[in-house]
DNA sequence: TCGACAAATGACAGCGCTGTCATTAGTGAA
DNA sequence: TTCACTAATGACAGCGCTGTCATTTGTCGA
């Protein structure tokens, strides 16, 4: 049991010394057995593992990480955990890290760059081996900390800018272009757009810009457009499409900033007696499961969120030191034809 | 810069000693300034903070936590991060902890008790001040570790059993009873049930049992019931209701194990030309936003997930030592009438 | 049996910070 | 000016483990 300086009266958990005493070897040998590092005789290993079980010893990662200068932690900084997009990313991160011994530590920024700086500072205090950030938009303070720390950095979701270290995601600008091309090939000519706050979702803006670029190249444009100031949601999508169609403009297809909004648009059509595709095409982004469960499967782009999280985490732990040059891992996207456009 | 034993050649981050040298005070004074602990003269504080900014010093929480026997970490063990229910809980936890200095560390169990044991062991190695677990079902190994650690433990989501320390949630058995009472008061008499895997969702089973108990007390029962072996999803709900109704049984209302399943049931009705409530009532559980965005708002029970997470985290950090007696914090639930039942 | 080599184990120092008690500096009253 | 008390600061030891080098033990071949 740990005794020493007059710490507050608290739990007396077994430490290495207790296991060492019981198994008749030194602390460092016990440590070697537990970490499975270096040569250990089978006999010693058995005695130590028996003593571990008997004492109920749990390693102290604080001490181990401090002594070894390797916390085995990976910081994960996400705008939101309730947005299924990032929840899928987090699932990919967890799955990639589970066999590696690395542990994710999650901070939430609420889509705010100043909050991201605070979260990053707080996470860096834990000396993580790596950190995962969403997007490329950071404060100068955040950038300075990341530069000073020299740890691996993955910027995820987007690959349309130069990363600090490695970027993992898809080109949202290209996705916007491909959406336009695809819908044009389906015969649509009058485009509407329903979106949400671009300040917090830069990637939605990039997709819109790609869409507009491609339409422009074909001598077309967006005939009706409406964006809300807040976050995306199904209800917001429903209401915003209602508002857009109430203007009298008659787009033959409406591109939504994401699937949440598009599902809401679908609900508006149900309530307004419009049939998706026959009366107006609906097109989302992300390829969420709920879109596939609709009576008419939502037409959308599948972004590989799980894969983004998984590949980002794998890239970081595969090489602990930061390379001199930057890298981009393109997880791509797929048009999901569906039945609404 | 930190120099000492021959650690691997790596980043040389500033430590307390660097700040101390630059500001002309001792390390412990620098530490006091940063932690805002004990008496500090304004002049000294200013010199230290200036040196901190100049060196870019980031505290090392590994060292601080080890030395102070207080990691300021809270372990959070969740079955899933993609299930919006737990994502909302996590949001509540993050919000409660943000002003407290405590940092959540999340592990994911995939609804598996053995995996929960592994995650708990892994989290305990970080000496968290407290831990949050979902539900009451743990392995003996998990229980032994939690008993030995003496840290605060919140078991969340359910209050229908005796907790290790504190339970935060609602009574699912009561909710099932109240659902039955409510629907009976609406005139429904022929009950159907569509559910998902009870092995991973014990609380769905409790609600079902409460429902059946109350119906039984009124001389009634469930006339048609179908459960799938896997997790809940909108698509599963859609398909399972289709299968249930194809049996020829004609329930006048169908209770679903949760909103995901109920929304899927709604989609089946749309595709099958059935009108919710007029042709068959639909009743969910959880009060998710997507249910409220449907053309006809889903009838459901609102479980206060955010509040569960928030109150659990607050309870844990409010008192660091584990009380001798257990406690239950009932976050309650509300019937949301909606328009489908 | 002895010597060489490899396997196994241990001693030492220290990772970066903080609890605790000791010391110093500052302030106010007589 | 001196003394008493409080505020401010510092020295010391150690939290629990691990990197590194030294020492011991075991094995095999001559």
GROMACS .gro file of N, CA, C and O (backbone and C1' of nucleotides) in nm, chain B residues 2-4 16 31 35 57 63 67, chain C residues 13-21:
model
   99
  343UNK      N    1   1.326   2.120  -2.013
  343UNK     CA    2   1.343   2.002  -1.931
  343UNK      C    3   1.460   1.917  -1.981
  343UNK      O    4   1.458   1.867  -2.092
  344UNK      N    5   1.563   1.905  -1.899
  344UNK     CA    6   1.677   1.816  -1.929
  344UNK      C    7   1.695   1.727  -1.808
  344UNK      O    8   1.663   1.763  -1.697
  345UNK      N    9   1.745   1.610  -1.828
  345UNK     CA   10   1.765   1.519  -1.715
  345UNK      C   11   1.815   1.388  -1.769
  345UNK      O   12   1.909   1.385  -1.846
  357UNK      N   13   0.794   2.425  -1.523
  357UNK     CA   14   0.788   2.526  -1.416
  357UNK      C   15   0.922   2.594  -1.392
  357UNK      O   16   0.928   2.715  -1.367
  372UNK      N   17   0.380   2.766  -0.952
  372UNK     CA   18   0.270   2.670  -0.945
  372UNK      C   19   0.149   2.732  -0.875
  372UNK      O   20   0.035   2.717  -0.919
  376UNK      N   21  -0.225   2.780  -1.036
  376UNK     CA   22  -0.341   2.715  -0.975
  376UNK      C   23  -0.429   2.813  -0.898
  376UNK      O   24  -0.534   2.778  -0.847
  398UNK      N   25   0.444   2.830  -2.159
  398UNK     CA   26   0.432   2.715  -2.067
  398UNK      C   27   0.291   2.658  -2.066
  398UNK      O   28   0.193   2.732  -2.057
  404UNK      N   29   0.198   1.521  -1.423
  404UNK     CA   30   0.277   1.544  -1.303
  404UNK      C   31   0.190   1.602  -1.191
  404UNK      O   32   0.199   1.558  -1.075
  408UNK      N   33   0.122   1.416  -0.834
  408UNK     CA   34   0.170   1.478  -0.711
  408UNK      C   35   0.055   1.511  -0.615
  408UNK      O   36   0.072   1.504  -0.494
  695DA       P   37   2.167   0.776  -0.762
  695DA     O5'   38   2.092   0.853  -0.879
  695DA     C5'   39   2.131   0.830  -1.014
  695DA     C4'   40   2.024   0.885  -1.107
  695DA     C3'   41   1.967   1.019  -1.061
  695DA     O3'   42   1.971   1.106  -1.173
  695DA     C1'   43   1.791   0.864  -1.096
  696DG       P   44   1.933   1.260  -1.154
  696DG     O5'   45   1.788   1.263  -1.219
  696DG     C5'   46   1.769   1.198  -1.345
  696DG     C4'   47   1.621   1.192  -1.373
  696DG     C3'   48   1.546   1.319  -1.331
  696DG     O3'   49   1.454   1.350  -1.432
  696DG     C1'   50   1.441   1.133  -1.241
  697DC       P   51   1.442   1.501  -1.486
  697DC     O5'   52   1.304   1.497  -1.564
  697DC     C5'   53   1.282   1.399  -1.665
  697DC     C4'   54   1.134   1.355  -1.662
  697DC     C3'   55   1.039   1.465  -1.618
  697DC     O3'   56   0.986   1.528  -1.735
  697DC     C1'   57   0.990   1.254  -1.511
  698DG       P   58   1.012   1.685  -1.760
  698DG     O5'   59   0.899   1.750  -1.670
  698DG     C5'   60   0.762   1.723  -1.699
  698DG     C4'   61   0.678   1.766  -1.580
  698DG     C3'   62   0.700   1.910  -1.536
  698DG     O3'   63   0.572   1.969  -1.523
  698DG     C1'   64   0.717   1.765  -1.351
  699DC       P   65   0.550   2.122  -1.489
  699DC     O5'   66   0.479   2.104  -1.349
  699DC     C5'   67   0.361   2.023  -1.345
  699DC     C4'   68   0.345   1.961  -1.208
  699DC     C3'   69   0.307   2.061  -1.100
  699DC     O3'   70   0.167   2.046  -1.075
  699DC     C1'   71   0.464   1.895  -1.024
  700DT       P   72   0.093   2.153  -0.980
  700DT     O5'   73   0.108   2.086  -0.837
  700DT     C5'   74   0.046   1.960  -0.814
  700DT     C4'   75   0.069   1.920  -0.669
  700DT     C3'   76   0.029   2.027  -0.568
  700DT     O3'   77  -0.025   1.958  -0.454
  700DT     C1'   78   0.253   1.972  -0.537
  701DG       P   79  -0.139   2.026  -0.364
  701DG     O5'   80  -0.109   1.962  -0.222
  701DG     C5'   81  -0.107   1.820  -0.208
  701DG     C4'   82  -0.038   1.782  -0.078
  701DG     C3'   83  -0.079   1.865   0.042
  701DG     O3'   84  -0.077   1.780   0.157
  701DG     C1'   85   0.152   1.898  -0.001
  702DT       P   86  -0.128   1.834   0.299
  702DT     O5'   87   0.007   1.880   0.370
  702DT     C5'   88   0.112   1.784   0.385
  702DT     C4'   89   0.232   1.852   0.446
  702DT     C3'   90   0.199   1.952   0.557
  702DT     O3'   91   0.275   1.918   0.671
  702DT     C1'   92   0.351   2.045   0.400
  703DC       P   93   0.241   1.976   0.820
  703DC     O5'   94   0.380   2.038   0.866
  703DC     C5'   95   0.501   1.970   0.831
  703DC     C4'   96   0.613   2.071   0.813
  703DC     C3'   97   0.619   2.177   0.923
  703DC     O3'   98   0.754   2.189   0.964
  703DC     C1'   99   0.618   2.279   0.710
   0.00000   0.00000   0.00000
